[in-house]
PDB file of C-alpha atoms and ligand atoms in Angstrom:
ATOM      1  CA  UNK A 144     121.041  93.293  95.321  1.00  0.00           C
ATOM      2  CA  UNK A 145     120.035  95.642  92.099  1.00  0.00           C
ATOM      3  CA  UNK A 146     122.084  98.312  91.014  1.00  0.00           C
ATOM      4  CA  UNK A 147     120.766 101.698  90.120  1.00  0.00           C
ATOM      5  CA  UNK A 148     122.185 104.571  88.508  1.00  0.00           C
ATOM      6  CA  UNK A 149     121.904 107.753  90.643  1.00  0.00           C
ATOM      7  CA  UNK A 150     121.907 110.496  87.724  1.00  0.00           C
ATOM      8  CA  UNK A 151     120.212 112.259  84.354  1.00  0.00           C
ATOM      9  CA  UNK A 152     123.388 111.921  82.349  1.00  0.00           C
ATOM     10  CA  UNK A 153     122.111 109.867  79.314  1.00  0.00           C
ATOM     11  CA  UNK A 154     125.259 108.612  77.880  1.00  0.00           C
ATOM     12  CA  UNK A 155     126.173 107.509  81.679  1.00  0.00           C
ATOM     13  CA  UNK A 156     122.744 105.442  81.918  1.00  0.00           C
ATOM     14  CA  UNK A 157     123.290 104.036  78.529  1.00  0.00           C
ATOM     15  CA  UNK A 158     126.886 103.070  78.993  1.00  0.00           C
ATOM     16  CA  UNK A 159     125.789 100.978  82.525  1.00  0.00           C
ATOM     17  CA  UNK A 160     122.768  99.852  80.552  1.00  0.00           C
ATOM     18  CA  UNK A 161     124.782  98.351  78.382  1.00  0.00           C
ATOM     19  CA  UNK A 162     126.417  95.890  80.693  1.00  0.00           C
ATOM     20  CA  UNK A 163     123.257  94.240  81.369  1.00  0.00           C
ATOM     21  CA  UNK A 164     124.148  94.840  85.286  1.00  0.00           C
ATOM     22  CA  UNK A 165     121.808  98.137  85.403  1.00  0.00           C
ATOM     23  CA  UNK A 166     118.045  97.797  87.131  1.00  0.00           C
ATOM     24  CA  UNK A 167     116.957 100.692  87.127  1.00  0.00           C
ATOM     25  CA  UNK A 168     117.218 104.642  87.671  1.00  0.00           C
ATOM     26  CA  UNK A 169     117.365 106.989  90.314  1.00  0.00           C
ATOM     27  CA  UNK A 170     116.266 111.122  89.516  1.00  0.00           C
ATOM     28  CA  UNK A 171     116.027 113.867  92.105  1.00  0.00           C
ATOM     29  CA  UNK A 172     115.275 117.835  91.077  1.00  0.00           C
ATOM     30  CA  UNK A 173     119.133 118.449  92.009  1.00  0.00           C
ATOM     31  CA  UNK A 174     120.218 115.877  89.511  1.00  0.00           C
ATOM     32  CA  UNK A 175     117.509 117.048  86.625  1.00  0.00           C
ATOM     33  CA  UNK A 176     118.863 120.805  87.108  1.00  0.00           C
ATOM     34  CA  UNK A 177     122.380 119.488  86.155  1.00  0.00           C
ATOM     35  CA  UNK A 178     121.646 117.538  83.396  1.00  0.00           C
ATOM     36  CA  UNK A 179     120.392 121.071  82.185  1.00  0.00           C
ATOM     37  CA  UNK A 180     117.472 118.774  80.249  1.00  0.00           C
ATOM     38  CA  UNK A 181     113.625 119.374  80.239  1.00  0.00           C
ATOM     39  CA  UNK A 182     112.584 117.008  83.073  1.00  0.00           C
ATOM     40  CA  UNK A 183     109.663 115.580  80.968  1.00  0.00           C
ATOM     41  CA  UNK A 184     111.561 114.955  77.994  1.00  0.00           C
ATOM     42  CA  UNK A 185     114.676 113.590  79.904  1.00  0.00           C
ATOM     43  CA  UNK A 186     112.790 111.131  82.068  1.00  0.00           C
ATOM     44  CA  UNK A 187     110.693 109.340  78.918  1.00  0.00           C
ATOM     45  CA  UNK A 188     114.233 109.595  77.668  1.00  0.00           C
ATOM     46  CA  UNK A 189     115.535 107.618  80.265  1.00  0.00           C
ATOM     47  CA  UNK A 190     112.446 105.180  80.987  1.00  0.00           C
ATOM     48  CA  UNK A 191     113.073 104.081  77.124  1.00  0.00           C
ATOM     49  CA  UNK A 192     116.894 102.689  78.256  1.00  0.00           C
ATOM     50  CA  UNK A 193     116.365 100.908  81.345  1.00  0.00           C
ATOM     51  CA  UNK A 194     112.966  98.334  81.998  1.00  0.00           C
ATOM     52  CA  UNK A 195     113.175  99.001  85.418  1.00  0.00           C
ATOM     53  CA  UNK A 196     111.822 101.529  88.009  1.00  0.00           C
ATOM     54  CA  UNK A 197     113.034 105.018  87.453  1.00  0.00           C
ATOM     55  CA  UNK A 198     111.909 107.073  89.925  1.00  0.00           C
ATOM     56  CA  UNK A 199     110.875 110.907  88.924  1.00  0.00           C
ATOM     57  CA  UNK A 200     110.558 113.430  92.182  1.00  0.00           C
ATOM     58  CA  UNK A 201     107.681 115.446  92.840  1.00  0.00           C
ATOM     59  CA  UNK A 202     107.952 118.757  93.940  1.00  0.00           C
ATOM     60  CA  UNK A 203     104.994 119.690  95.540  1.00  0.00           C
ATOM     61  CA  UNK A 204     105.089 119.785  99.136  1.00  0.00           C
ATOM     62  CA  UNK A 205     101.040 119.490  99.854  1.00  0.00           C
ATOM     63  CA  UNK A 206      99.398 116.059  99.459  1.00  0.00           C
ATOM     64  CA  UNK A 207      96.369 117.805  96.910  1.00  0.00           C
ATOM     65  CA  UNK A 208      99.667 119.005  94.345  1.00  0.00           C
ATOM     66  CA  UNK A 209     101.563 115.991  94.912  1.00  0.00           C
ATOM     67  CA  UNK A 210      98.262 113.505  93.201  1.00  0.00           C
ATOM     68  CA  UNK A 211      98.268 115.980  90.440  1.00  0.00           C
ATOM     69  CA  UNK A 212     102.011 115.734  89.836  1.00  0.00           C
ATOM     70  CA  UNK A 213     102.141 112.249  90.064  1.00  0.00           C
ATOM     71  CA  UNK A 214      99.203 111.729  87.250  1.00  0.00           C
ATOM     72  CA  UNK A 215     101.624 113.585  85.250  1.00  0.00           C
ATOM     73  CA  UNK A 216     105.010 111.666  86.098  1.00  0.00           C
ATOM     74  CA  UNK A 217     103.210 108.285  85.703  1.00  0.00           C
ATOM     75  CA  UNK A 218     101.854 109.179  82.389  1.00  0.00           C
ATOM     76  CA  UNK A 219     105.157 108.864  81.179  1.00  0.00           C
ATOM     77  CA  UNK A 220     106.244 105.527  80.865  1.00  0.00           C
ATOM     78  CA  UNK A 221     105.078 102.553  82.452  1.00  0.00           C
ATOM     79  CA  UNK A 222     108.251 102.052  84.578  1.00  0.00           C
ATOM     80  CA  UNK A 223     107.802 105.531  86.207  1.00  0.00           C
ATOM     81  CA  UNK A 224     108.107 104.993  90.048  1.00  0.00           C
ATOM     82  CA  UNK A 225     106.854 108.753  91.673  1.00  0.00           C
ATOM     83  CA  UNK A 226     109.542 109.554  94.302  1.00  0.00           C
ATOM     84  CA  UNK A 227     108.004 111.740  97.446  1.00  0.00           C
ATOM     85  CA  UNK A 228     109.482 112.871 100.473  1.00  0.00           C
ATOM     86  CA  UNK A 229     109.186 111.967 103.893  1.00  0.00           C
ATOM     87  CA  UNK A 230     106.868 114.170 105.399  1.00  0.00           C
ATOM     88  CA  UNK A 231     103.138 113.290 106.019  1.00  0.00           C
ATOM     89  CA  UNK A 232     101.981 114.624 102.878  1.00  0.00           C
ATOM     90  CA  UNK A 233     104.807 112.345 101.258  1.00  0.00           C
ATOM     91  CA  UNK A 234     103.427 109.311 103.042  1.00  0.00           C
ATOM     92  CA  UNK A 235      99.339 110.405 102.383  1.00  0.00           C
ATOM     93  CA  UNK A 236     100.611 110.466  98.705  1.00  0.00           C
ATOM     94  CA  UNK A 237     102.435 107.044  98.741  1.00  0.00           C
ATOM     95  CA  UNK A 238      99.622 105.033 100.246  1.00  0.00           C
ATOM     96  CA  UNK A 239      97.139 106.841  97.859  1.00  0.00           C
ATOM     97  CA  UNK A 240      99.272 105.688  94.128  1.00  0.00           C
ATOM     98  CA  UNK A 241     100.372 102.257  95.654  1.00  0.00           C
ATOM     99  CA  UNK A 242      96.926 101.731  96.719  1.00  0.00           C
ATOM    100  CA  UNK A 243      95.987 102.039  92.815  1.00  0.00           C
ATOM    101  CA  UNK A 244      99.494 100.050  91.718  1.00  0.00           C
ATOM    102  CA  UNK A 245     101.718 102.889  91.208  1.00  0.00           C
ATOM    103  CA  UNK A 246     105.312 102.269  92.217  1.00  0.00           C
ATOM    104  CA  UNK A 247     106.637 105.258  94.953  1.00  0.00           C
ATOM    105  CA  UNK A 248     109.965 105.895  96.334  1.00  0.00           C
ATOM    106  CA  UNK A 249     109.705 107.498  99.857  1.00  0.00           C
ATOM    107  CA  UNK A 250     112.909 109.721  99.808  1.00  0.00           C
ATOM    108  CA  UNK A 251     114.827 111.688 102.409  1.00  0.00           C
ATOM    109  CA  UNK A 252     115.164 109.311 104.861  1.00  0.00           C
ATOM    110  CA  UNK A 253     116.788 109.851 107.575  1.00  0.00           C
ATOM    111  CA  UNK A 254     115.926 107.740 110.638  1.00  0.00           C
ATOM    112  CA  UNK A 255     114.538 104.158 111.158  1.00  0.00           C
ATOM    113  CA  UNK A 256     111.018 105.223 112.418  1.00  0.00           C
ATOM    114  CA  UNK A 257     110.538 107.261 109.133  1.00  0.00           C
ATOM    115  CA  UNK A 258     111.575 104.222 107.429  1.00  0.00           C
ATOM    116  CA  UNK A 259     108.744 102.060 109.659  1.00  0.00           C
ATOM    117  CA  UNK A 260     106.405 104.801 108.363  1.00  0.00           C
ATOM    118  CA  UNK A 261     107.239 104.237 105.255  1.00  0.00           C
ATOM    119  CA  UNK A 262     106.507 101.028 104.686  1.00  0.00           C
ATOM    120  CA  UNK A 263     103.382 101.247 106.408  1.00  0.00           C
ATOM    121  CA  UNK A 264     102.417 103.548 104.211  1.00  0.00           C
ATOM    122  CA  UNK A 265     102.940 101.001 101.283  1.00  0.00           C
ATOM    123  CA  UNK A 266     106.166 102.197  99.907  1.00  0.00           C
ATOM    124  CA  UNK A 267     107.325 100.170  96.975  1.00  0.00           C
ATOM    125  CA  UNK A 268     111.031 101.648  97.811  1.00  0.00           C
ATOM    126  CA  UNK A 269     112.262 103.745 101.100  1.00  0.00           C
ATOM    127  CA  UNK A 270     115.389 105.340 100.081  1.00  0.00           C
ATOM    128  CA  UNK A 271     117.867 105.868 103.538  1.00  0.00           C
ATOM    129  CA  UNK A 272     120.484 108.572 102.451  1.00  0.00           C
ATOM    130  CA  UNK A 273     123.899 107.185 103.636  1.00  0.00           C
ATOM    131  CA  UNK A 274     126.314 109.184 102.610  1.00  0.00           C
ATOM    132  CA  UNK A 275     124.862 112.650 103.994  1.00  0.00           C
ATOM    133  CA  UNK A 276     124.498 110.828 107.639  1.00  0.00           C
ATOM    134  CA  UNK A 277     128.377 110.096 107.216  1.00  0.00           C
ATOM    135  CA  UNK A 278     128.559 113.383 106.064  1.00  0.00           C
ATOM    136  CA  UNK A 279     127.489 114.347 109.114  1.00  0.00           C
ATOM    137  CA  UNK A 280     129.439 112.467 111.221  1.00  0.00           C
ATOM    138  CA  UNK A 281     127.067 109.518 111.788  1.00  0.00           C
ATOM    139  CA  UNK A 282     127.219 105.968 110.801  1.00  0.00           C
ATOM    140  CA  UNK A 283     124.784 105.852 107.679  1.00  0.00           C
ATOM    141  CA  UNK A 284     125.040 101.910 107.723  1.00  0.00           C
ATOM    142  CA  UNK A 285     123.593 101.725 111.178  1.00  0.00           C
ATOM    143  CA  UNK A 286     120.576 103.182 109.866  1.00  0.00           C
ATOM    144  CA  UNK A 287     120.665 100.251 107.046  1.00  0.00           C
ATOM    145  CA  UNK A 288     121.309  97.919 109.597  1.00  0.00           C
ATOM    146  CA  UNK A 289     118.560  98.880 112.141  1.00  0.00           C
ATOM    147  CA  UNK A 290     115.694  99.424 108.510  1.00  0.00           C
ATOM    148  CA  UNK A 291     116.725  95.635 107.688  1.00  0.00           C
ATOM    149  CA  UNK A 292     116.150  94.342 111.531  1.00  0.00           C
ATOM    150  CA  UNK A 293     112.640  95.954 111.790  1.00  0.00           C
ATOM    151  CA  UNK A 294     111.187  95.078 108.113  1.00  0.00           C
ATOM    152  CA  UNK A 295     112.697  91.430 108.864  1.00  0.00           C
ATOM    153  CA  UNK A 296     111.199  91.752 112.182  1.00  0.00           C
ATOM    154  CA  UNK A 297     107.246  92.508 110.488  1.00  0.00           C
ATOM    155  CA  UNK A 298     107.826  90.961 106.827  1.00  0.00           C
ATOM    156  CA  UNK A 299     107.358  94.415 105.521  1.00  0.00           C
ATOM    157  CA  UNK A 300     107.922  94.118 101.214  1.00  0.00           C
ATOM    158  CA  UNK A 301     109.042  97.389 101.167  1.00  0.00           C
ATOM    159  CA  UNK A 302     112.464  97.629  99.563  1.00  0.00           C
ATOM    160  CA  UNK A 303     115.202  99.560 101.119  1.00  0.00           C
ATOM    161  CA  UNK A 304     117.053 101.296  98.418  1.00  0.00           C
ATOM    162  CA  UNK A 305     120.401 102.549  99.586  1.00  0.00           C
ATOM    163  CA  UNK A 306     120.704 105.950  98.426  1.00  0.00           C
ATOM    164  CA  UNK A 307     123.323 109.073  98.926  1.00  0.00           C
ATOM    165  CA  UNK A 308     125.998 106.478  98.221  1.00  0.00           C
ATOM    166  CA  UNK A 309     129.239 107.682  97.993  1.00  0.00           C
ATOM    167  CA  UNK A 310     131.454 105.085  97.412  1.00  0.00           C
ATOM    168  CA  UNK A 311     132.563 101.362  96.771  1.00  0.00           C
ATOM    169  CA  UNK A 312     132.196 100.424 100.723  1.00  0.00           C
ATOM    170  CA  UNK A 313     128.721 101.965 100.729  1.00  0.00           C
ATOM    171  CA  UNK A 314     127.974  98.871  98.027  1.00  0.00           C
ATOM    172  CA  UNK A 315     129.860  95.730  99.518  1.00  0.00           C
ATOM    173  CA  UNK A 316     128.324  97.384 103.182  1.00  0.00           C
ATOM    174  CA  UNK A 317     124.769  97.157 101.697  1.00  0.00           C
ATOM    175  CA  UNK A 318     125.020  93.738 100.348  1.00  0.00           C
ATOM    176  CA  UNK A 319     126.323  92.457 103.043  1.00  0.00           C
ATOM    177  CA  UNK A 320     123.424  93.936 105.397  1.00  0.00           C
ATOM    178  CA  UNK A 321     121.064  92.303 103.261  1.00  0.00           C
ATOM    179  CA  UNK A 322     119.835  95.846 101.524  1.00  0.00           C
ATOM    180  CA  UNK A 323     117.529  94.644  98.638  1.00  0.00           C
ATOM    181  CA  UNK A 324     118.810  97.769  96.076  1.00  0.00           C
ATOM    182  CA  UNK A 325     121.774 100.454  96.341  1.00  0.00           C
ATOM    183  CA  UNK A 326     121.538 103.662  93.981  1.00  0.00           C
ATOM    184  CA  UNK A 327     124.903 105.175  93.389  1.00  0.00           C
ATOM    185  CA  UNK A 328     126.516 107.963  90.741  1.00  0.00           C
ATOM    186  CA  UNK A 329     127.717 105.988  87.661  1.00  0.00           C
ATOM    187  CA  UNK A 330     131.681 106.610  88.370  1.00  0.00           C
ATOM    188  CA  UNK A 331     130.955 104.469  91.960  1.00  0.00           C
ATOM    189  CA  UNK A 332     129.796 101.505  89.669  1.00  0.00           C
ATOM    190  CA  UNK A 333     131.739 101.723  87.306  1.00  0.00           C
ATOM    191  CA  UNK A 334     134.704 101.432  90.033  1.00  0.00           C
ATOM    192  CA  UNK A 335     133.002  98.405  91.513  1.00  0.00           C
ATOM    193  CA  UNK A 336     134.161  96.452  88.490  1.00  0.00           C
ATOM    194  CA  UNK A 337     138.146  97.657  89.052  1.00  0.00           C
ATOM    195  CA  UNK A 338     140.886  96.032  90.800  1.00  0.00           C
ATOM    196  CA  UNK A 339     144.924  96.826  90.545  1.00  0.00           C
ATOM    197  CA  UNK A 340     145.356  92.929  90.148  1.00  0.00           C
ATOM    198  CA  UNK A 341     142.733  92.564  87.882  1.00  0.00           C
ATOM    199  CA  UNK A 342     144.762  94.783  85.257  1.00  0.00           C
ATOM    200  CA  UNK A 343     148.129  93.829  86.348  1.00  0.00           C
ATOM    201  CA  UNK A 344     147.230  90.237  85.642  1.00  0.00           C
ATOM    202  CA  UNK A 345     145.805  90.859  82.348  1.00  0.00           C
ATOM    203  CA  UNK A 346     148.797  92.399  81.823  1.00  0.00           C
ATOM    204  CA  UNK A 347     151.023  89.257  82.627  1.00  0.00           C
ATOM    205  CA  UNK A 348     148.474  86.912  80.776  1.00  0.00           C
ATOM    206  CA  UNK A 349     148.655  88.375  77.842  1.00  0.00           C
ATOM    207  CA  UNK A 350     152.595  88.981  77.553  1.00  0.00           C
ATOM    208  CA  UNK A 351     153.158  85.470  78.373  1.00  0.00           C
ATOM    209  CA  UNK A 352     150.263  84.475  75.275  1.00  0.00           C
ATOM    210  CA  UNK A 353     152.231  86.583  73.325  1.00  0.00           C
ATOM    211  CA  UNK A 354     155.447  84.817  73.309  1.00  0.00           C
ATOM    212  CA  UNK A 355     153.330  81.837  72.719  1.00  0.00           C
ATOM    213  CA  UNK A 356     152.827  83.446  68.803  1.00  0.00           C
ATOM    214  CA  UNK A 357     149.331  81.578  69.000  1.00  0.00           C
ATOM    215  CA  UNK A 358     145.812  83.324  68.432  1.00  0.00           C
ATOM    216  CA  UNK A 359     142.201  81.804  69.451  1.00  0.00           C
ATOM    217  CA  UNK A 360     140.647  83.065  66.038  1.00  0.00           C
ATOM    218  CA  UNK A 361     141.937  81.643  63.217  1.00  0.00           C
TER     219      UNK A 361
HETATM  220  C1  E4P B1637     118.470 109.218  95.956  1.00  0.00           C
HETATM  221  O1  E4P B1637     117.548 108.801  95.286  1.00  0.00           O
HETATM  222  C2  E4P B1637     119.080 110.522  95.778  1.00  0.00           C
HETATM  223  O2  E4P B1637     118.895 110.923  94.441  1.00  0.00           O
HETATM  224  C3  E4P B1637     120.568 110.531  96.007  1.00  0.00           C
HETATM  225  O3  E4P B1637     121.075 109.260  96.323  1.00  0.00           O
HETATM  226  C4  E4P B1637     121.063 111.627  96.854  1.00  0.00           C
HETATM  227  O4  E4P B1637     122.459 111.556  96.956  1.00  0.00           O
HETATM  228  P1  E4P B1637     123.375 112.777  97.421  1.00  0.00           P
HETATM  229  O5  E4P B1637     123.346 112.815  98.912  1.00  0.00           O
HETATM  230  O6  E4P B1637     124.725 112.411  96.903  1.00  0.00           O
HETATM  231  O7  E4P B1637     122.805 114.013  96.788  1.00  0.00           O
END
């Protein structure tokens, strides 16, 4: 399964970067507002850290705006993947760039049958938002569950991204369903890699080295 990082914080991106475990980069106009950055500026920023897909979020809401947006976003980098909404603009505009090669993200979605549309529609990515169903009182990882069965079911290449993840079950839940990419807010992965026995060993490892009075380097 890849792992990408849900945010515009740069120092976040290029602290997971770092580890070699990052794939790439999800953006939404929420997440650009609180990085308080020019959009633009933040995004080439970001595309220059991470090789993979970072997806950028039109804002348009007619299909006509959305095609001029998106020859702006793409312009940027290479690994620019235009992120759209479900609606049928949204979908008009994803088969229209991935007709011509461009990667798109179909975001906001909410329901298996927007997720079918989705891929018909091309989508490189559909992005399910989990944690706002749960949110909501319903089982986000049934909709994972029932977006795995039907693209299975048809062969579909679209790639479910697991998005609006919330925490470390969201993760272990997605791989286990077979989701091909989760997205998730840097302090989620970075608490995938902690464990109380993890440190506590360390701990007793390196007292009991210790007493040994030897060192590796020498
Ligand atoms: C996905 O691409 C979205 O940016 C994101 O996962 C939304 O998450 P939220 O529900 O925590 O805002």
């Amino acid at each position: 399964m890849k792992f990408f990082a849900d945010t515009a914080e740069i120092a976040d991106i290029q602290e997971l970067a770092a580890t070699g475990l990052l794939d790439g980069v999800t953006t939404n106009p929420s997440l650009i507002a609180k990085s308080g950055r020019d959009f633009m500026e933040v995004t080439k920023e970001i595309c220059g850290i991470v090789d993979g897909p970072v997806s950028a979020e039109v804002v348009a809401l007619d299909h006509d705006t959305m095609m001029k947006e998106a020859e702006v976003l793409r312009k940027i980098a290479d690994n620019v993947c235009i992120k759209v909404p479900l609606t049928i603009d949204g979908l008009k505009t994803c088969k229209a760039l991935t007709g011509d090669g461009t990667m798109v993200n179909v975001t906001l979605c909410f329901s298996a049958n927007q997720a079918l549309l989705a891929a018909k529609a091309g989508a490189t990515f559909v992005s399910p938002f989990v944690g706002r169903h749960d949110d909501n009182g319903v089982d986000g990882m049934e909709l994972i569950r029932d977006i795995r069965l039907i693209y299975d079911n048809y062969a579909f290449e679209t790639e479910i991204l697991v998005a609006s993840v919330r925490h470390v079950t969201h993760v272990l839940e997605s791989a286990r369903i077979g989701a091909d990419v989760m997205t998730a807010p840097p302090k989620v992965i970075k608490a995938l890699f902690n464990h109380v026995l993890t440190d506590k060993g360390i701990e007793g490892f390196l007292k009991d080295w210790a007493a040994t009075g030897q060192t590796i380097i020498r």
